[in-house]
């Protein structure tokens, strides 16, 4: 075969002569194995998976091609720790001499794929049981084996048993062998660094990880019971029970808050509609912690063979409180089969999952309100955060999410019923006690919005719901005070003013509280900024810009807070009586002021706190003498 | 370790987290990545991710990452939401915080300070020109900078020169840092910015072919940098310039493409973007369409805190009303009020006076008569 020479190409003006004969790539097998070992697979344990899958496909092939109604497929694994040998046997269809040449010893050619293609039209069910695709899997035996020996006898009356042996270089040897039964035995002389696979626990863990759901029983060391589950929990007679048992066994999560079973789903692609053959389930664990313990991950199987766990792009981004296990034959594995391609089908599966998840959650919210409440409570931080970013999800959960309030956990409709349509909230974790106290005294529960997502959630809620008003109480609880005439309390007020304390006489509830100090919003930051400027550490140009900003903000005097004296407090009223001795009055006023400072919990340095105690003790001493 | 390379530092944080299987820090960096991906299409969602990142960085006791997330929140407020009030507020907080000793080695510190200057530049670039220049000088001389931040500083200097009508200085500065970009690296972010400035410089100088060339180059750079909104601004430039050059069919096609694509973005377009679109309509005396765009801009500005953008948008509203011979008195009052939010309102006030006169057909007696009448009706307000 010849091809057009580049020299004849008018675009090529280099005048180069080229070899016109077609050349063939050469394969350097040891190099290829090194690439596979070091780059394709992330762990050597995948060799177990690949060998199990070959054995499985061989059994499926026998059940398809052999006319044996009583055929019972099985896979056996044995170890010989003393000799460092791992042996895997199957009673599948075995390999003929042709199979060995054309498939086993040809990299990239897979009999299973060709059989699958043949069966896909007439026997799609059987085709869907086959897993192999790439013709690469057997190579992985050399990841763990220094020498691989395969003894096989093919299905057929006159078949000759054969032994294939290779040490992973370009050569292999095929010789006649003695074997009565149809099937294949792979014997691996393990490399020194992979003999850990002979450890029973490691081996069983690997088998369960990769092949737990394969329908063919896998026996270890000739034991009577298979080590794999074989039946996926969603196909069990009682799926809900089986799924919970499976979760306990695999995820150590025996009691999820809910389980949503998956089913095949039609997805509209715009130009076409396809049915995604989806199996498996989603579940909601008991609780999560935003940013620290989030989920949104899936364990993925393709045709019952484990592909990966922790897959976190199939579920919608807002579903960080959900986990799941799926088996979908339409997912396309990568060559290493440790991940899936993110192609058009992948997007369709994402859509199918989102739709079924939303439908499932909607159903639970409607039919199982107690469960729904647990879900919302267990994952409130995450749900609040994601609802702000996703309108559809927000619409689903807006009325259901519960918030910490001064009356415990409440959802917004229940909260609004108590406040006639207003949402009162405080954003500070520390120091908002006063605002909560004031709100409660007026019969208004106050929402703790210290978690970063709560304020945006409340804002979105107020925007979307007509007639809902949002009131931030931090730094501006003045609406909870009622100003009163100062005159009856002149003696008290003048004591504070003498000390340059900004004071106002008001009434507020509860009446037992004599006074409060309220600081303006951002007082800490503004004082901090003033301090930084005053220290002279800020470079002049930056100090200039920050100074201009501070100039437009509250003055430094206002930042020290306003002391609100409660005129409705009986004790304050008593102190205002002329009959009270001045020294006793002043001592009591000092104690009240210092208590109010401590109660505010804000803008207190260690020196301030110590000073407050000292002043209080001094005042108490005066009173006691 | 001391870093002055902001992006190198972030890359190392990301790599180290992955290598150590540190899921929390890997997630922390991915919050920034995700925010960046959506910051043009959904800046509020991006802001929410960055706020979450800030909270997580605090939980993990990562001060430099806390500052990094604060810096990016400033950027979203200033550049994507055009919310200068919140942007300034946050940049002052971040600057005060960055002054603390624990941030001395944080690569993002210079960016935080720069953002403070940028915020004032967005409020009133002429009014705060001296303060901004002093800050830029300080950053360049006293703070260790990475290349990217240095280029941004040069870009801010060029922007300031343009605002001050020092067009030759603006061109010199832009060409200078552009040649640096071209020589040392291919930074499409900064190229986008530079082409934008060269485009308007050429337009102002009536070099329309040159401006069109810069608009095309800018569009390409913006696409490469994945700055989709900026690429639309360059498309708008191309529509305007094609119209000016008499290629009406092409101009109309490009304009339609620009407007169709614009609806996909929730981020607020820049005042430059509105300027270009309005110039497009102005050229064919489509004043009603230009007016509609300016009103849309004002609506988006809301209480953004950008005195400069608001004052100029209001000026243009008056201008189009005058051109349309529509009542302009109420809008003039609003525009004058907006001009008085600037440190030096005189230049704009003068332009507004000229517009008012134009609304009376250039007849000074009529203007005074109208003012006297307004005074008699409402002495306090007048």
Tab-separated table of N, CA, C and O in Angstrom, chain B residues 285-292 295 317-327 358:
chain	number	residue	atom	x	y	z
B	285	UNK	N	-29.091	58.423	16.104
B	285	UNK	CA	-30.125	59.227	16.792
B	285	UNK	C	-31.238	58.355	17.373
B	285	UNK	O	-32.396	58.775	17.459
B	286	UNK	N	-30.885	57.124	17.773
B	286	UNK	CA	-31.895	56.247	18.417
B	286	UNK	C	-31.890	56.549	19.922
B	286	UNK	O	-31.529	55.711	20.746
B	287	UNK	N	-32.299	57.773	20.270
B	287	UNK	CA	-32.146	58.241	21.644
B	287	UNK	C	-33.036	57.475	22.632
B	287	UNK	O	-32.654	57.271	23.789
B	288	UNK	N	-34.206	57.062	22.170
B	288	UNK	CA	-35.113	56.342	23.081
B	288	UNK	C	-34.464	55.027	23.528
B	288	UNK	O	-34.573	54.627	24.701
B	289	UNK	N	-33.783	54.372	22.575
B	289	UNK	CA	-33.131	53.094	22.923
B	289	UNK	C	-31.956	53.328	23.868
B	289	UNK	O	-31.744	52.581	24.830
B	290	UNK	N	-31.211	54.397	23.581
B	290	UNK	CA	-30.076	54.723	24.458
B	290	UNK	C	-30.572	55.081	25.857
B	290	UNK	O	-29.998	54.658	26.874
B	291	UNK	N	-31.676	55.847	25.879
B	291	UNK	CA	-32.255	56.249	27.175
B	291	UNK	C	-32.681	55.019	27.977
B	291	UNK	O	-32.432	54.925	29.186
B	292	UNK	N	-33.290	54.077	27.269
B	292	UNK	CA	-33.742	52.850	27.942
B	292	UNK	C	-32.552	52.121	28.580
B	292	UNK	O	-32.636	51.632	29.711
B	295	UNK	N	-31.380	53.965	31.691
B	295	UNK	CA	-32.295	53.749	32.828
B	295	UNK	C	-32.066	52.350	33.420
B	295	UNK	O	-32.117	52.157	34.628
B	317	UNK	N	-28.869	60.340	30.808
B	317	UNK	CA	-30.336	60.310	30.764
B	317	UNK	C	-30.842	61.693	30.362
B	317	UNK	O	-31.683	61.835	29.466
B	318	UNK	N	-30.301	62.739	31.008
B	318	UNK	CA	-30.705	64.115	30.687
B	318	UNK	C	-30.386	64.434	29.229
B	318	UNK	O	-31.194	65.025	28.509
B	319	UNK	N	-29.218	64.027	28.823
B	319	UNK	CA	-28.779	64.322	27.459
B	319	UNK	C	-29.756	63.737	26.432
B	319	UNK	O	-30.161	64.417	25.491
B	320	UNK	N	-30.146	62.472	26.649
B	320	UNK	CA	-31.051	61.849	25.677
B	320	UNK	C	-32.438	62.481	25.746
B	320	UNK	O	-33.102	62.636	24.721
B	321	UNK	N	-32.854	62.858	26.950
B	321	UNK	CA	-34.165	63.513	27.063
B	321	UNK	C	-34.159	64.842	26.301
B	321	UNK	O	-35.124	65.176	25.610
B	322	UNK	N	-33.058	65.562	26.440
B	322	UNK	CA	-32.953	66.837	25.710
B	322	UNK	C	-33.002	66.577	24.215
B	322	UNK	O	-33.710	67.257	23.473
B	323	UNK	N	-32.249	65.578	23.780
B	323	UNK	CA	-32.239	65.254	22.347
B	323	UNK	C	-33.641	64.892	21.867
B	323	UNK	O	-34.011	65.168	20.739
B	324	UNK	N	-34.392	64.241	22.740
B	324	UNK	CA	-35.751	63.811	22.360
B	324	UNK	C	-36.773	64.926	22.588
B	324	UNK	O	-37.960	64.722	22.366
B	325	UNK	N	-36.300	66.088	23.078
B	325	UNK	CA	-37.173	67.225	23.404
B	325	UNK	C	-38.242	66.820	24.407
B	325	UNK	O	-39.403	67.205	24.313
B	326	UNK	N	-37.858	65.999	25.368
B	326	UNK	CA	-38.784	65.580	26.436
B	326	UNK	C	-38.510	66.415	27.678
B	326	UNK	O	-37.414	66.974	27.814
B	327	UNK	N	-39.486	66.491	28.611
B	327	UNK	CA	-39.253	67.251	29.851
B	327	UNK	C	-38.033	66.694	30.599
B	327	UNK	O	-37.892	65.480	30.734
B	358	UNK	N	-29.498	73.962	26.532
B	358	UNK	CA	-29.857	73.343	25.246
B	358	UNK	C	-31.339	72.979	25.221
B	358	UNK	O	-31.998	73.078	24.188
